[in-house]
Amino acid sequence: NELFALNVMNWLADPAYGDVSWTAVSPISGTIPAHSTQTVTLMIDTAGLPLGTHEAMLALEHNDPDRLSPTLLPLTLEVEEQTADVSLTPLNSSGSGLPGEPVTYTLTVQNSGNGPDTFDIALSGIWSATPSILVTDELLPNQSQQFTVIIQVPDSAAPGSSDETIVMVTSQYDESITQ
């Protein structure tokens, strides 16, 4: 937060007031009435940037005669390689049901990676099993989504019989990441 007199403001990305391709500021200028504020949104786009540290200055130009213009605000951006990871809870669950009846399980998939990801859901087992979704929404890091799996106990199931259904969740960003 900075306080300026006379209220005419412009903000530019710098070095040398050149274009910094990974930043955009909105709005790019404005007049701020006395004792008021103006929200300025700085948007960052890492597309096409190499991994590593990127630096620039946000230059805030103003007409306050008592302050040096522009006021420079440093920007530092660290571009990291995206890694995929996933967790599925609960890892194990058991239930029981009568022949011909469904048994429902609620599971949660969480994006444990450092970037957005979407996950495919697959089931394997002998008895009929149906997930409520086959693909999650796009999940941001640490975001999760619940889904259900309904297992149909066959009409012909003998008392005490059982089946194991395996739920596999696979990253669409990196298909080698499965749980």
Coordinates of C-alpha atoms in Angstrom, one line a residue:
N1 CA 0.0 0.0 0.0
E2 CA 1.3 3.4 -0.9
L3 CA -0.2 6.9 -0.3
F4 CA 0.2 9.5 -3.0
A5 CA -1.1 13.0 -3.5
L6 CA -2.7 14.5 -6.6
N7 CA -4.1 11.1 -7.5
V8 CA -3.0 10.6 -11.1
M9 CA -1.5 7.1 -11.4
N10 CA -0.1 4.8 -14.1
W11 CA 1.6 1.5 -13.5
L12 CA 3.9 -0.2 -16.0
A13 CA 6.0 -3.3 -16.1
D14 CA 9.7 -2.6 -16.1
P15 CA 12.8 -3.2 -16.9
A16 CA 13.3 0.0 -18.9
Y17 CA 9.5 0.2 -19.2
G18 CA 9.7 -2.6 -21.8
D19 CA 7.3 -5.4 -22.3
V20 CA 7.5 -8.1 -19.6
S21 CA 5.7 -10.9 -21.5
W22 CA 4.7 -12.8 -18.4
T23 CA 2.8 -9.9 -16.7
A24 CA -0.3 -8.0 -17.4
V25 CA -1.8 -5.2 -15.2
S26 CA -5.5 -4.3 -15.2
P27 CA -6.5 -1.5 -15.3
I28 CA -3.3 0.1 -16.8
S29 CA -4.0 3.6 -15.4
G30 CA -6.5 5.5 -13.4
T31 CA -7.4 8.5 -11.4
I32 CA -8.0 7.9 -7.7
P33 CA -10.1 10.4 -5.7
A34 CA -8.6 11.6 -2.4
H35 CA -8.9 9.1 0.5
S36 CA -9.9 6.3 -1.9
T37 CA -8.3 3.1 -3.1
Q38 CA -7.9 1.4 -6.5
T39 CA -7.5 -2.3 -6.8
V40 CA -4.9 -3.2 -9.4
T41 CA -4.8 -6.8 -10.6
L42 CA -1.4 -8.2 -11.7
M43 CA -1.8 -11.3 -13.9
I44 CA 1.0 -13.8 -14.4
D45 CA 1.3 -16.2 -17.3
T46 CA 4.0 -18.8 -17.1
A47 CA 3.2 -20.4 -20.5
G48 CA 6.4 -20.7 -22.5
L49 CA 8.7 -19.4 -19.7
P50 CA 11.8 -21.5 -19.0
L51 CA 12.2 -23.0 -15.5
G52 CA 13.9 -20.8 -13.0
T53 CA 13.6 -17.3 -11.5
H54 CA 12.2 -14.4 -13.5
E55 CA 12.4 -10.8 -12.2
A56 CA 10.8 -7.5 -13.2
M57 CA 9.7 -4.3 -11.6
L58 CA 6.2 -2.9 -11.5
A59 CA 6.6 0.9 -12.0
L60 CA 4.0 3.0 -10.4
E61 CA 4.0 6.5 -12.0
H62 CA 2.3 9.3 -10.2
N63 CA 2.1 13.1 -9.9
D64 CA 2.9 13.4 -6.2
P65 CA 5.6 16.2 -6.1
D66 CA 6.8 15.0 -2.7
R67 CA 7.7 11.4 -3.9
L68 CA 10.1 10.1 -6.4
S69 CA 8.2 8.9 -9.5
P70 CA 8.0 6.1 -10.5
T71 CA 7.8 4.0 -7.4
L72 CA 9.3 0.6 -8.2
L73 CA 7.7 -2.6 -6.8
P74 CA 9.9 -5.7 -7.4
L75 CA 8.3 -8.8 -8.9
T76 CA 9.9 -12.3 -8.6
L77 CA 8.4 -15.4 -10.3
E78 CA 9.8 -18.9 -9.7
V79 CA 8.8 -21.3 -12.5
E80 CA 8.9 -24.9 -11.4
E81 CA 8.4 -28.1 -13.2
Q82 CA 4.9 -29.5 -12.7
T83 CA 4.8 -32.8 -10.8
A84 CA 1.8 -35.1 -10.6
D85 CA 0.7 -37.0 -7.5
V86 CA -2.6 -38.4 -6.3
S87 CA -4.1 -39.8 -3.1
L88 CA -7.2 -41.9 -2.8
T89 CA -9.0 -42.4 0.5
P90 CA -9.9 -44.6 2.1
L91 CA -7.2 -47.0 0.8
N92 CA -9.2 -50.0 2.0
S93 CA -12.9 -50.4 2.8
S94 CA -15.1 -53.4 3.3
G95 CA -18.8 -53.9 3.4
S96 CA -21.5 -56.5 3.0
G97 CA -24.8 -56.9 1.3
L98 CA -27.4 -59.4 0.4
P99 CA -27.5 -61.2 -2.9
G100 CA -29.0 -58.9 -5.6
E101 CA -28.4 -55.8 -3.5
P102 CA -25.9 -52.9 -4.2
V103 CA -23.2 -51.9 -1.8
T104 CA -22.1 -48.3 -2.0
Y105 CA -18.6 -46.9 -1.1
T106 CA -17.7 -43.2 -1.0
L107 CA -14.1 -42.4 -1.9
T108 CA -12.1 -39.2 -2.2
V109 CA -9.4 -38.4 -4.8
Q110 CA -7.0 -35.6 -4.0
N111 CA -4.5 -33.9 -6.3
S112 CA -1.3 -34.1 -4.3
G113 CA 0.8 -32.6 -7.2
N114 CA 1.9 -29.0 -7.6
G115 CA -0.2 -28.2 -10.6
P116 CA -3.7 -28.7 -12.0
D117 CA -4.6 -32.2 -13.0
T118 CA -7.5 -34.4 -14.0
F119 CA -7.7 -38.0 -13.0
D120 CA -9.2 -41.1 -14.7
I121 CA -11.0 -43.6 -12.5
A122 CA -11.0 -47.3 -13.4
L123 CA -12.3 -50.4 -11.6
S124 CA -11.4 -54.1 -11.7
G125 CA -13.1 -57.0 -10.0
I126 CA -15.4 -59.9 -10.7
W127 CA -18.7 -58.5 -9.5
S128 CA -20.3 -55.6 -11.3
A129 CA -18.9 -52.3 -10.1
T130 CA -19.8 -48.8 -11.3
P131 CA -18.1 -45.5 -10.4
S132 CA -20.3 -42.3 -10.2
I133 CA -17.7 -40.6 -12.4
L134 CA -15.0 -41.9 -14.8
V135 CA -13.0 -38.7 -14.9
T136 CA -12.6 -36.0 -12.1
D137 CA -13.0 -32.3 -12.7
E138 CA -9.7 -30.5 -13.1
L139 CA -8.4 -30.3 -9.6
L140 CA -6.0 -27.7 -8.4
P141 CA -3.1 -28.7 -6.0
N142 CA -4.6 -30.1 -2.7
Q143 CA -8.1 -29.9 -4.1
S144 CA -10.2 -33.1 -3.8
Q145 CA -13.4 -34.6 -5.2
Q146 CA -15.6 -37.3 -3.8
F147 CA -17.2 -40.1 -5.9
T148 CA -19.0 -43.3 -5.2
V149 CA -18.5 -46.9 -6.3
I150 CA -21.6 -49.1 -6.4
I151 CA -20.9 -52.8 -6.3
Q152 CA -23.7 -55.1 -7.2
V153 CA -23.8 -58.3 -5.2
P154 CA -24.9 -61.0 -7.7
D155 CA -28.2 -62.7 -7.2
S156 CA -26.3 -66.0 -7.2
A157 CA -23.9 -65.0 -4.5
A158 CA -23.7 -67.7 -1.8
P159 CA -23.7 -66.7 1.9
G160 CA -20.1 -65.8 2.9
S161 CA -18.9 -65.3 -0.7
S162 CA -16.9 -62.1 -1.4
D163 CA -15.2 -60.2 -4.2
E164 CA -12.4 -57.6 -4.2
T165 CA -12.8 -54.5 -6.4
I166 CA -9.7 -52.5 -7.1
V167 CA -10.1 -48.8 -7.7
M168 CA -7.3 -47.1 -9.8
V169 CA -7.0 -43.4 -10.1
T170 CA -4.5 -42.2 -12.8
S171 CA -3.2 -38.7 -13.5
Q172 CA -3.9 -37.4 -17.0
Y173 CA -0.9 -35.1 -16.7
D174 CA 1.5 -38.0 -16.0
E175 CA 0.0 -41.5 -16.7
S176 CA 2.7 -43.2 -14.7
I177 CA 1.1 -41.7 -11.5
T178 CA -1.5 -44.1 -10.3
Q179 CA -3.0 -45.1 -7.0

